[in-house]
Structures are given as structure tokens and as C-alpha cells.
Coordinates of C-alpha atoms and ligand atoms in Angstrom, one line a residue:
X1065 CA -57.8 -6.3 -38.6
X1066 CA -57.2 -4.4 -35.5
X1067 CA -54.4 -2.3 -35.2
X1068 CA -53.5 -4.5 -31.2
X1069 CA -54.3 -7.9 -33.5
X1070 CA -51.5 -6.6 -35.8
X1071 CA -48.8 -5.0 -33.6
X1072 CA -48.8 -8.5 -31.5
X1073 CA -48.2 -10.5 -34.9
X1074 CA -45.3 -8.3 -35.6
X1075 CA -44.2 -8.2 -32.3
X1076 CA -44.1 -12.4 -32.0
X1077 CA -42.3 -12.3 -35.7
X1078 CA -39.9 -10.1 -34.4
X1079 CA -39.2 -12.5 -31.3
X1080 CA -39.2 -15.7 -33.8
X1081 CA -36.6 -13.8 -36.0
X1082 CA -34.4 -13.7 -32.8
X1083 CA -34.5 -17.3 -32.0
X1084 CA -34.3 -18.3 -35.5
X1085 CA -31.1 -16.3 -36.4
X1086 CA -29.2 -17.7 -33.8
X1087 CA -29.3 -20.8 -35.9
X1088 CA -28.5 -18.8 -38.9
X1089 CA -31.9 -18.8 -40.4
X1090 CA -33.5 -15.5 -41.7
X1091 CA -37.5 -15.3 -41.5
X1092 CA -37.6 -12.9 -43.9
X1093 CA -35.8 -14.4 -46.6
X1094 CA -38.1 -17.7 -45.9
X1095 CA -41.2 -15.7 -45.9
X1096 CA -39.8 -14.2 -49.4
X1097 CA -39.6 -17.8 -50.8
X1098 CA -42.5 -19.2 -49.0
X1099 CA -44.6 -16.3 -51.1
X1100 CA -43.5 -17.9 -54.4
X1101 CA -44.3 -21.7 -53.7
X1102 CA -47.6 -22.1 -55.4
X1103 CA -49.7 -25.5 -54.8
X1104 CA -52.6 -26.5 -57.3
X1105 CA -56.1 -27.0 -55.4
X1106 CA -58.3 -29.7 -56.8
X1107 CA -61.4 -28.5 -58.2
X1108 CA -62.7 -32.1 -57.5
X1109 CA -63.1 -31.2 -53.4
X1110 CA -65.8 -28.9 -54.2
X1111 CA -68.4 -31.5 -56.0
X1112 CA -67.2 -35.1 -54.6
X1113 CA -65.5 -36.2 -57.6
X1114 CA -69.1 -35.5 -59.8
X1115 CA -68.3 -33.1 -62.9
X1116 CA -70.5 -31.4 -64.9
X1117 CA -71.4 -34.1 -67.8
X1118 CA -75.3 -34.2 -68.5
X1119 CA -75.6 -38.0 -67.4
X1120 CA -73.1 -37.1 -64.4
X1121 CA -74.5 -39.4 -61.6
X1122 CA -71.6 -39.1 -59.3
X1123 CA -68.1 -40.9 -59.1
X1124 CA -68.7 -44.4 -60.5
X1125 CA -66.1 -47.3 -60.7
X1126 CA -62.3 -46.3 -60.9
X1127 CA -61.4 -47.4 -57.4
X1128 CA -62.1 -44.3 -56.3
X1129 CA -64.8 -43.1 -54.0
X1130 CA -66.4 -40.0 -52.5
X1131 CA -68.2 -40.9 -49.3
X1132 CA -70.6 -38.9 -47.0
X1133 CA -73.9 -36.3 -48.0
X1134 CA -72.7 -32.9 -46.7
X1135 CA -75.2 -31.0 -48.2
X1136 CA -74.7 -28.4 -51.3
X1137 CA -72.3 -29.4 -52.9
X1138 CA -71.7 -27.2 -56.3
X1139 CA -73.5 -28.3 -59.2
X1140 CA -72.3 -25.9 -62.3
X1141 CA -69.1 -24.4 -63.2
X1142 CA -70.2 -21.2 -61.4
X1143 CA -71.5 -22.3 -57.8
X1144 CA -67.8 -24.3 -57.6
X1145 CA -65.6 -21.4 -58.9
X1146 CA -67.4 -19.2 -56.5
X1147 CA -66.7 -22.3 -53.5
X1148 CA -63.1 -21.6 -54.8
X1149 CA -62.6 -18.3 -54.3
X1150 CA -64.2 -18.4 -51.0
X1151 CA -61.7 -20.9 -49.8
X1152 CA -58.6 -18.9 -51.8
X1153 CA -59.9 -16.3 -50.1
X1154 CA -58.6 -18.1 -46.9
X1155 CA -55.8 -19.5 -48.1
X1156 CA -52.3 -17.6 -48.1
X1157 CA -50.7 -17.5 -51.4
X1158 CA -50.8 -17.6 -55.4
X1159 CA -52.0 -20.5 -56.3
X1160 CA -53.5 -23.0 -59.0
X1161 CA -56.3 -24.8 -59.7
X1162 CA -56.1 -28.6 -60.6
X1163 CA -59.1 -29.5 -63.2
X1164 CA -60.4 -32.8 -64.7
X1165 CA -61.9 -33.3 -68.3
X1166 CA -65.3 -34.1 -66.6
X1167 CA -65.3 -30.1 -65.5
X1168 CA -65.7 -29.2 -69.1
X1169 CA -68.5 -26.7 -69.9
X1170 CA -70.6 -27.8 -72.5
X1171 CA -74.1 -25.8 -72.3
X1172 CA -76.4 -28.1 -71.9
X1173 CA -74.8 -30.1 -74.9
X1174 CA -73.4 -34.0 -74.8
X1175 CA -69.9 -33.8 -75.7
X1176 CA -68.7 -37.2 -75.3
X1177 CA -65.1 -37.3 -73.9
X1178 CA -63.3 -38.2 -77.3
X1179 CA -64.6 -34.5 -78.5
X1180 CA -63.8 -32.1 -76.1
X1181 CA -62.3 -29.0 -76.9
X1182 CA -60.3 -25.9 -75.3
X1183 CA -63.8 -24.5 -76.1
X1184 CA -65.1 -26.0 -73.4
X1185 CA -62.7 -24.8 -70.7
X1186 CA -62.8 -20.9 -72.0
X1187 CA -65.0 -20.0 -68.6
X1188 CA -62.3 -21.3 -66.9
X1189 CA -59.3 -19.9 -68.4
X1190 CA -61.2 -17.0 -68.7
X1191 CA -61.8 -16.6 -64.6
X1192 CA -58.1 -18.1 -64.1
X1193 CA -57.1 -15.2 -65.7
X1194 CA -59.3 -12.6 -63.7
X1195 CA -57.9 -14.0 -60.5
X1196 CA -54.3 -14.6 -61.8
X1197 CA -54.4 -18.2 -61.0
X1198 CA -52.7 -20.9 -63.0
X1199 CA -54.7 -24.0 -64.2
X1200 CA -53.7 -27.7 -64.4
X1201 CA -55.4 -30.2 -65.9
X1202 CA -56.8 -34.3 -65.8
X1203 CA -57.8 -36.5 -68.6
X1204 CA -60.9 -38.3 -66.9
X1205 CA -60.7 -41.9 -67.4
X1206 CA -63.4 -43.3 -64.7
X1207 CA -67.0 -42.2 -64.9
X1208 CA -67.8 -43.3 -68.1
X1209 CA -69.0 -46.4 -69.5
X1210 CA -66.4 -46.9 -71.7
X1211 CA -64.9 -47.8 -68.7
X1212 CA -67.1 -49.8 -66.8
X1213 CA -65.5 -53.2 -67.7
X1214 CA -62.4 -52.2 -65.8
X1215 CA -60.2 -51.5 -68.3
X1216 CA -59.4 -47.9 -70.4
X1217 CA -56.1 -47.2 -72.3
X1218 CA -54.9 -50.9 -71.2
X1219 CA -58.1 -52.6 -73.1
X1220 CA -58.2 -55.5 -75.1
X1221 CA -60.7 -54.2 -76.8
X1222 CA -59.7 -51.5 -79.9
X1223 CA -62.8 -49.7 -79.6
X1224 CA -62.4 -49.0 -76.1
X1225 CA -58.7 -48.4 -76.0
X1226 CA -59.1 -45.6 -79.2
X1227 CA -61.6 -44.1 -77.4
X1228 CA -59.1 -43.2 -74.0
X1229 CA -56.3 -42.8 -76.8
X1230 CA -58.1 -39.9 -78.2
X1231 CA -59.2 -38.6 -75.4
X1232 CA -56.2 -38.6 -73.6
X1233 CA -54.9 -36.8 -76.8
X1234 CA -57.6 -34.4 -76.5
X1235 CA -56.9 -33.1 -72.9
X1236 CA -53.3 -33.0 -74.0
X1237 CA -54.0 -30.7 -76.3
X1238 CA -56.6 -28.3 -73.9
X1239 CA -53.7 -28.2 -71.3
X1240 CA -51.4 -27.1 -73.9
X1241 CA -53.7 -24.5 -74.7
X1242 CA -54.9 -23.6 -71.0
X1243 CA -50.4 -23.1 -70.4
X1244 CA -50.3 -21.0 -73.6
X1245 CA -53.3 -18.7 -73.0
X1246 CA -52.4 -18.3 -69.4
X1247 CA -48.4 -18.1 -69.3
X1248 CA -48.1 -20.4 -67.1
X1249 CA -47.1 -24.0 -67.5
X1250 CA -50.1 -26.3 -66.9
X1251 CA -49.5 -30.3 -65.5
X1252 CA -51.5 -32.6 -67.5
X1253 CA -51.6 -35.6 -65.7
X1254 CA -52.5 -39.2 -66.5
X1255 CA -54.1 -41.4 -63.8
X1256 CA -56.6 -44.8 -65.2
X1257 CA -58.3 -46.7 -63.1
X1258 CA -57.5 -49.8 -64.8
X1259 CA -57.2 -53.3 -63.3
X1260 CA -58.7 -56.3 -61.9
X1261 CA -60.9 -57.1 -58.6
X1262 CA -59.4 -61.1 -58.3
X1263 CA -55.8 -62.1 -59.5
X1264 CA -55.3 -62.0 -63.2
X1265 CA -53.8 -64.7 -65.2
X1266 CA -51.8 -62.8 -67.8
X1267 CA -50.8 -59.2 -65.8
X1268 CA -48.3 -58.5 -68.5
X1269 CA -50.3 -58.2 -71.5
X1270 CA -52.7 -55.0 -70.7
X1271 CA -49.3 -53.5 -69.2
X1272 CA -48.1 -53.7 -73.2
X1273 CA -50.8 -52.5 -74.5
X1274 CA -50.9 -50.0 -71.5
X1275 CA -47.3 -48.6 -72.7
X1276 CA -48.3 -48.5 -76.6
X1277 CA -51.5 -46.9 -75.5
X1278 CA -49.6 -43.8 -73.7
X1279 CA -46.8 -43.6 -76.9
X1280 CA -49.3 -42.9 -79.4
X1281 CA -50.8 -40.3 -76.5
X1282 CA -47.0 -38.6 -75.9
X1283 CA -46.0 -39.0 -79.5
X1284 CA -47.4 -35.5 -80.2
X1285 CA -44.5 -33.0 -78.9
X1286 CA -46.0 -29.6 -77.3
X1287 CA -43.6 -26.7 -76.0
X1288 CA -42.5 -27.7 -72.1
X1289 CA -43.1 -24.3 -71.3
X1290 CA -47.1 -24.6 -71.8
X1291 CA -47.5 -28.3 -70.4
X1292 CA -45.6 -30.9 -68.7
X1293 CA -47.0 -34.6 -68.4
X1294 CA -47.2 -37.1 -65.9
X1295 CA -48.3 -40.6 -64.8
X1296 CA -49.7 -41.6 -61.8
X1297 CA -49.3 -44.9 -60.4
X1298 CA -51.5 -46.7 -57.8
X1299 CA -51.0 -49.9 -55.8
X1300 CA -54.8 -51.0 -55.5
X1301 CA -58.5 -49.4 -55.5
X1302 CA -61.7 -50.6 -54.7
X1303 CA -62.6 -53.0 -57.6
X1304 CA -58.9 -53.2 -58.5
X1305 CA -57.4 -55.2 -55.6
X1306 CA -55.4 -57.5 -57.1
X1307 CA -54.0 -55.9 -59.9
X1308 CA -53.4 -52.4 -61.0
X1309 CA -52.2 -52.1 -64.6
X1310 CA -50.1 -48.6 -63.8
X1311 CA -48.4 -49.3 -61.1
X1312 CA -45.2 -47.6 -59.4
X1313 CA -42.6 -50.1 -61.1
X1314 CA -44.6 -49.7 -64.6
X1315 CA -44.6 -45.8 -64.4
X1316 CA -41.5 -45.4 -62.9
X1317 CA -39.7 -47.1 -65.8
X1318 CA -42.0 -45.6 -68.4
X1319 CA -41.3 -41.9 -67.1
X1320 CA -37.5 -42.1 -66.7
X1321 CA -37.5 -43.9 -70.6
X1322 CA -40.1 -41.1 -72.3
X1323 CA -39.7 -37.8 -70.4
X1324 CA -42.6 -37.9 -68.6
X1325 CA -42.6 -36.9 -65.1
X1326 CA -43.7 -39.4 -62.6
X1327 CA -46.8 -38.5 -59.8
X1328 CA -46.3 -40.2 -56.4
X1329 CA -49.8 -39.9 -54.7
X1330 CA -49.4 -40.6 -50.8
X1331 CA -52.5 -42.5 -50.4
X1332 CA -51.3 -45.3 -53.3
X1333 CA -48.8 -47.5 -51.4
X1334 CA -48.6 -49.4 -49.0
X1335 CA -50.9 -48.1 -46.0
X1336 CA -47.6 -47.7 -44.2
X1337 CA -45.1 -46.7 -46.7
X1338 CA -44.2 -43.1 -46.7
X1339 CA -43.6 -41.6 -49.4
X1340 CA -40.8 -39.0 -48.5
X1341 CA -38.2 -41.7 -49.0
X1342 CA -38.1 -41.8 -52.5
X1343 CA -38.2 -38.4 -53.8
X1344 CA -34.4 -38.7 -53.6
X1345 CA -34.4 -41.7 -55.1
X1346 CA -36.3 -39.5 -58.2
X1347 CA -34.9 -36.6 -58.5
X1348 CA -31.2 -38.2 -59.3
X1349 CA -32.7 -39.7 -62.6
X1350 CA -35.7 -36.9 -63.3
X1351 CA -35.6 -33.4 -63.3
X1352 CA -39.1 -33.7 -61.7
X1353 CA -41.7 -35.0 -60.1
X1354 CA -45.5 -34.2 -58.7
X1355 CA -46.9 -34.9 -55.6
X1356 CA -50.4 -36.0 -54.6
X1357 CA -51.4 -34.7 -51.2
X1358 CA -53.7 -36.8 -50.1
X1359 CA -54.0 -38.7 -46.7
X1360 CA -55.1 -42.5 -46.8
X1361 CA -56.9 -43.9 -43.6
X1362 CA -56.3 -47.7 -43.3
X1363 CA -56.4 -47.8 -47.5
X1364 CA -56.9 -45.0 -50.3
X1365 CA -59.9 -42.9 -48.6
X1366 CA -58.2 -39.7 -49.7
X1367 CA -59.0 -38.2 -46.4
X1368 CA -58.6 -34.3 -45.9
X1369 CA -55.1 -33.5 -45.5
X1370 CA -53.9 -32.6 -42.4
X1371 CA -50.7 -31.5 -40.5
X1372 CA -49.4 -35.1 -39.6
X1373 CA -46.3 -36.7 -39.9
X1374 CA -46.2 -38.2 -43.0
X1375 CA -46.9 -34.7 -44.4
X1376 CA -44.2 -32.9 -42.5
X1377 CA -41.6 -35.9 -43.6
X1378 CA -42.4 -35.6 -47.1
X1379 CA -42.2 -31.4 -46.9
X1380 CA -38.5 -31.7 -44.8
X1381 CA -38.2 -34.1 -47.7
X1382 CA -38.3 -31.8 -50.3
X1383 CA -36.3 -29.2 -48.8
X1384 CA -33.3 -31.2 -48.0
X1385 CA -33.1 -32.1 -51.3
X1386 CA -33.6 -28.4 -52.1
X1387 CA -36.1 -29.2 -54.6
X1388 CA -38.9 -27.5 -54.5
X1389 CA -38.3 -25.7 -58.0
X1390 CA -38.0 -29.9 -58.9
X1391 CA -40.9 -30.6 -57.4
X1392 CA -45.1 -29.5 -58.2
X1393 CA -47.5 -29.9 -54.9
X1394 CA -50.8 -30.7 -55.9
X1395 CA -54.1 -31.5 -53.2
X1396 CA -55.6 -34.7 -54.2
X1397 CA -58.8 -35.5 -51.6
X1398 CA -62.1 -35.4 -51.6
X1399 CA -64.3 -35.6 -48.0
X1400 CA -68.2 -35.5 -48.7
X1401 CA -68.7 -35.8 -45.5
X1402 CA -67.8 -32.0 -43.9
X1403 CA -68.1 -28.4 -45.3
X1404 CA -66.3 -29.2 -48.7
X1405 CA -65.1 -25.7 -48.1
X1406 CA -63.2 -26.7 -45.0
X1407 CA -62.5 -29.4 -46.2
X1408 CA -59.9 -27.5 -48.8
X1409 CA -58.8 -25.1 -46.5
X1410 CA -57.5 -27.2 -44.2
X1411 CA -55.9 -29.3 -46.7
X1412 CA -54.5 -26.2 -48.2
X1413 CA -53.2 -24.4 -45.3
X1414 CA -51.9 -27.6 -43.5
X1415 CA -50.0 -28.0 -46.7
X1416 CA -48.2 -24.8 -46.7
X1417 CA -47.8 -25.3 -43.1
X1418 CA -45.9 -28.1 -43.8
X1419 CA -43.6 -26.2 -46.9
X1420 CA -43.3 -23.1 -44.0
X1421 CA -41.6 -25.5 -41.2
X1422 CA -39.7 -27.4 -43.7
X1423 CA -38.1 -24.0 -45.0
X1424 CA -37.6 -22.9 -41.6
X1425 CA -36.0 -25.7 -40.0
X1426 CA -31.7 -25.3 -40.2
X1427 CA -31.1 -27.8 -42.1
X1428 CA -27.0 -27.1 -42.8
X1429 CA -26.7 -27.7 -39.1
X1430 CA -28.2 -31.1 -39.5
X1431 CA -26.3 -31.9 -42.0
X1432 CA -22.9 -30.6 -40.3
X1433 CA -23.3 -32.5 -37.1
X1434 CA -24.0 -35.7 -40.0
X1435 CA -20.9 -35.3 -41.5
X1436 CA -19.0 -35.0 -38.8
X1437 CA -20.6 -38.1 -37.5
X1438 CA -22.1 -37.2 -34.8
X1439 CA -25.5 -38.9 -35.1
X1440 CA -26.6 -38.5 -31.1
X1441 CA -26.0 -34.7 -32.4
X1442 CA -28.2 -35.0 -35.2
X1443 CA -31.2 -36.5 -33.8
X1444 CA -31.2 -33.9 -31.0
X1445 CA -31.2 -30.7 -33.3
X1446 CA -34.2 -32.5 -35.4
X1447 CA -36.0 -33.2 -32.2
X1448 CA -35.3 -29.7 -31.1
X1449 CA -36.1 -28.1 -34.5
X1450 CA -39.5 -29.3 -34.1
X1451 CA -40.8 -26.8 -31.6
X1452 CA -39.5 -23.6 -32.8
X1453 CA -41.6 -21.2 -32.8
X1454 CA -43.0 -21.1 -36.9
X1455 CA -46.7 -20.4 -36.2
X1456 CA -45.3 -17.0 -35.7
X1457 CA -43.8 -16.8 -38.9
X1458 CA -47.1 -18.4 -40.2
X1459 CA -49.2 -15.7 -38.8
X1460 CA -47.2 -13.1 -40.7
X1461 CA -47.8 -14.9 -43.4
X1462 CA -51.2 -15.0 -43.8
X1463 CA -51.0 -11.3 -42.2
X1464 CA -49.1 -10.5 -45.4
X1465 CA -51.0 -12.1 -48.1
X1466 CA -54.6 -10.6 -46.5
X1467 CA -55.9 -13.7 -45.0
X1468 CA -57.9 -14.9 -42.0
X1469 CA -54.8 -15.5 -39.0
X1470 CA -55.0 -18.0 -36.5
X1471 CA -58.8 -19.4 -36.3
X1472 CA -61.1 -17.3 -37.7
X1473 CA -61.6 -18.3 -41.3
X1474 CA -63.4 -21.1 -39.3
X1475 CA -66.5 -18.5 -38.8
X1476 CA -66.0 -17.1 -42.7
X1477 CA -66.8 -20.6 -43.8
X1478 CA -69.8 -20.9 -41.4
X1479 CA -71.4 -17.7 -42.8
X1480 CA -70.8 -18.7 -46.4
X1481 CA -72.6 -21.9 -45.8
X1482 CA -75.5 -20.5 -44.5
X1483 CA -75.9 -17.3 -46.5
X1484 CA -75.1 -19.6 -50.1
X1485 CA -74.5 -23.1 -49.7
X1486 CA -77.7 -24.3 -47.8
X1487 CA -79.1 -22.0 -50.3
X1488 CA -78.4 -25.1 -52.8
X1489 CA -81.3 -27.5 -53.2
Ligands
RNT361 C1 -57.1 -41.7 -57.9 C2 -56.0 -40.8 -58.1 C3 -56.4 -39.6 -59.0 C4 -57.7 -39.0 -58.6 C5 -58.0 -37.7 -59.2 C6 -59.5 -37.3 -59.1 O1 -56.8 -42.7 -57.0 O2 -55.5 -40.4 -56.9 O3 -55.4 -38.6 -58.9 O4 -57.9 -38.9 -57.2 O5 -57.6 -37.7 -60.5
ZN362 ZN1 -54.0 -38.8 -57.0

């Protein structure tokens, strides 16, 4: 960077520490906290939801779906880690990356999902630890035709259901081993697919077996320090309009009963329910809770995640709980339809964009003219709040953890597509 480039980022950061100590916030302390939020980046961006099995043929059933051709996307564990660290590379901050059992290296072998090993993810523990990332980790339970008929740890059928039993065992046991290996706790987190396209007659039954299903999973204790579980609820999917088996009520119960933590994904309510509501409502019966970023279009398209309202609410969100050592951000999109690349660094940065403002904003103002009741007060501070200057803030940011400022990892990406992702039959 030029030395110019570089004095006028200073010099705006010194102007935005001016106007922000007036109301008694300190950019550098912010900027001190802001470096140790980390988020976890979803592998599943880079190949539209595809994974590296031998009979891989894409994303198939599950409710969920990848749309558009962008071509190149990665095909093998090395052409997507590189497609990482080209877009961490861009990114500001230490981060993780979010992977699914369907990323599981198996040379060339078929190792059916029931009889996967820590084995298979050595290549990546192995590069997490190179580049001093953390690693998360996803039982797959779509993709597969064990699960074709709709249904996986909530089947009627024994086979079926002690096939998704053991595997969801399985990846239990990887992510414990991915947290021990790396020091670093690793999420393992539960999402099925399951449910039906027209109404059901008898809902409650698959949500029994459903909950037996994940006891025998949990019943195996691991050390909270190497993983921490969660469930996912969704409302509907493609295929699964009328009835979802885990749904918010079902997992919401299940995780306050079993110590499990619960996952709200913002693209599985109601189109216009926003989420930021009821991470208060959480956090006064669980010590945690994990957030999907995602950003649903008119239903679950998992659209790339951008700076948008619902994003900043549920970032403020978080901060006026003062919870974000409660709660774990992970990117949950996937856009076939754009530079994939792109595609995760704008979800990414828009993300910490969001976590940046929400830190920034003088909350114990907002919260002094509220208890003094003057609302009119309260409502004018927010409104004012919103235009203070934090892309200058931002800028240093990025200027202090060595990545692209302002607009021109835009180009970086453009380069990289042409020098190695057209490249990609
Ligand atoms: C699906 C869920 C789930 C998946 C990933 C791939 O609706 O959001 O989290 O997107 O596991
Ligand atoms: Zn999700």
C-alpha cells in the first residue's frame, strides 16, 4: 500500500476517534475486541453444496438447493482450500472454517457415511493448522439415498434411522477429534432435512422417534472444550412444505432439556420474521447459541449475505445483550450463480461489518435515555447512531489485519478467476 493510501486511513481514524469519544466510545478498544471475534466460513460456498463423495452428483433432496452454473467451481479438497485462502486472504480477521461430512477425503475410496473416520479429515486439520484456522464441523444428512424417501434420523424405518444414528455418531466423534488436535473448540452441528411435501397425518410420531434418534447420538459425553453440539431447526424446504420434523418448537425444547445448543438460521422462518428478537429470549435459559447467516429471498434461497437490515438488527442484537462470547457466527449460503469467491467475501466482510457497527454504536446512552423514559430520546440517538462514521474504523481494520481496504479485493478476485478458476474444466 502506498505510504498517501495509508496516512489518509490514519488520518480519517483519527477524525472518527474524535467524534466517537464524545459519545464515550473508544475505537481502539473496539478495534481490540473486533480482532478477537472470529466467524466460521462455510466450506460449502466454494462447490455449491457438492462434496467430494465418488457418486457426488450435486445437492440432491433436503429442501435445499444450489442454483445457477458460475463456472469452476472446486472439485477436490485442494482446488477449494486454495478458493479459501484466496478469499481469507481478503477477509479481515482469524477465522474458522465450517465443514460437512460429505468434504471428507477418501482417495479415490467409497466410504459410505456410517464409516467415516477422523482419517479422512487429516488434510484438513492438517492445513487448519498451517493457517492457524479453527475447524467446525456437519454431519451430512441430505445427498444420500438413504435419504431420498424424506426421512433420516426421524424414519420409520430401523434400517434407515441406524444408519443417520451412526453416522451422526461418527461426525461426533471426528469434531471431537478435529477440537482436540487443533485446540480449539469445534461446533458439530445437526441439521436433517426431514419431513413431508403435503400435510402429514400423524406429525407427532417421527418427532418421537426424532428425539430418541438424537439421545442415543448425545448419549456419548465428549470434553466441552473440544466440541459443542447443536440443532438446527427449519420451518419448511423445498419438498418439505408442510411439515418439518425439527422445527423451532421441537429443538428449542430439546436443547434447553439436553444441553445442546440451539442454531437459529435466518433464512428458516417466517420470510418476514427476524430473527434478532429472540436471541434474548435464549440466552436467559442457554448459555449459548449459533447463528446461521444466511439471507432468504421470498423463501430459504440462502442468498449471499449482505449488509441489510435484518443483519445489522441481529448484530446490535447481540451486542446489547453483550453476548458475543454467548454467541458463535457461522456463514450459511451458497450462490452458484456469481464468482463463488465473491460470493464469500462479501458475505464475510458484510458480516463483520455488521459485528464492527454493532460494537461501535453507544449503546449505554440508548439505554440511559430508556430508563429514564424518554423514548422520543431514544429513537433519535439510534437514528443518529446510524451514520457515524465506522467505515473509518473499518478501513483500519482491514489496514491492520493486511487486507485489501475499501474496493479493491474486487480486482484480486478477477485475477484469481482468470489466472486459476477458468483454468478448471
Ligand atoms: C439447510 C440448513 C443447513 C445447510 C448446511 C449446508 O437449510 O441451513 O445449515 O445449509 O448444513
Ligand atoms: Zn443453516
Amino acid at each position: 500500500m502506498y505510504e498517501a493510501e495509508k496516512d489518509k486511513i490514519l488520518n480519517d481514524y483519527y477524525n472518527a476517534k474524535e467524534i466517537y469519544a464524545k459519545f464515550d466510545i473508544d475505537i481502539d478498544k473496539v478495534l481490540d475486541k473486533m480482532k478477537k471475534i472470529r466467524i466460521s466460513l462455510h466450506c460449502w460456498q466454494g462447490d455449491d453444496v457438492t462434496g467430494f463423495e465418488k457418486s457426488a452428483n450435486g445437492l440432491s433432496g433436503g429442501g435445499i438447493l444450489a442454483t445457477g452454473n458460475w463456472p469452476g467451481r472446486a472439485r477436490n479438497g485442494e482446488e477449494l482450500r486454495q478458493d479459501i485462502e484466496k478469499a481469507l486472504s481478503l477477509i479481515p480477521g482469524k477465522h474458522k472454517i465450517n465443514l460437512h461430512a460429505i468434504y471428507a477425503e477418501t482417495d479415490g475410496e467409497f466410504v459410505d457415511r456410517d464409516e467415516i473416520n477422523v482419517e479422512h479429515f487429516r488434510k484438513w486439520i492438517y492445513w487448519a493448522k498451517e493457517n492457524g484456522l479453527g475447524l467446525d464441523f456437519n454431519p451430512t444428512f441430505f445427498s444420500h439415498p438413504k435419504a431420498n424417501d424424506g426421512y433420516t434420523l426421524s424414519s420409520k424405518d430401523e434400517n434407515i434411522r441406524k444408519f443417520w444414528i451412526q453416522h451422526g455418531k461418527r461426525c461426533r466423534e471426528i469434531a471431537n477429534e478435529i477440537g482436540r488436535e487443533l485446540k480449539t473448540q469445534c461446533v458439530n452441528n445437526v441439521w436433517i432435512p426431514d419431513g413431508s411435501k403435503d400435510l402429514p397425518a400423524n406429525r407427532i410420531e417421527h418427532r418421537k422417534i426424532l428425539k430418541e434418534s438424537l439421545d442415543e447420538i448425545f448419549s456419548v459425553k465428549y470434553d466441552k472444550s473440544n466440541i459443542v453440539d447443536s440443532v438446527e431447526s427449519k420451518l419448511f424446504g423445498i419438498g418439505s412444505e408442510s411439515y418439518v420434523v425439527g422445527s423451532h418448537e421441537f429443538y428449542m425444547n430439546y436443547a434447553s432439556r439436553n444441553d445442546v445448543m440451539l442454531c437459529l438460521d435466518m433464512g428458516h422462518f417466517h420470510p418476514t420474521e427476524n430473527i434478532a428478537d429472540k436471541i434474548s429470549s435464549i440466552l436467559t435459559f442457554n448459555d449459548n447459541l449459533l447463528i446461521h447467516v444466511s439471507r432468504g429471498v421470498r423463501w430459504d434461497s440462502d442468498h449471499v449475505v449482505i449488509l441489510n437490515e435484518d443483519l445489522l438488527s441481529l448484530a446490535k442484537e447481540i451486542r446489547r445483550c453483550d453476548a458475543y462470547d454467548k454467541v458463535y457466527i457461522a456463514l450459511d449460503f451458497f450462490d452458484a450463480s456469481i464468482n463463488r469467491i465473491m460470493a464469500w467475501v462479501i458475505g464475510a466482510r458484510a458480516t463483520l461489518k455488521a459485528i464492527l457497527i454493532s460494537l461501535l454504536e453507544p449503546v449505554h446512552l440508548l439505554m440511559e435515555e430508556e430508563n429514564k423514559g424518554n423514548f422520543g430520546a431514544r429513537l433519535a440517538l439510534m437514528e443518529e447512531f446510524k451514520t457515524l462514521p465506522f467505515y473509518s474504523v473499518w478501513n483500519k481494520y482491514c489496514m491492520d489485519e493486511n487486507v485489501p481496504i475499501g474496493t479493491s479485493w474486487i480486482d484480486d478476485v478477477k485475477e484469481y478467476e482468470k489466472e486459476i478458476v477458468k483454468n478448471r474444466a
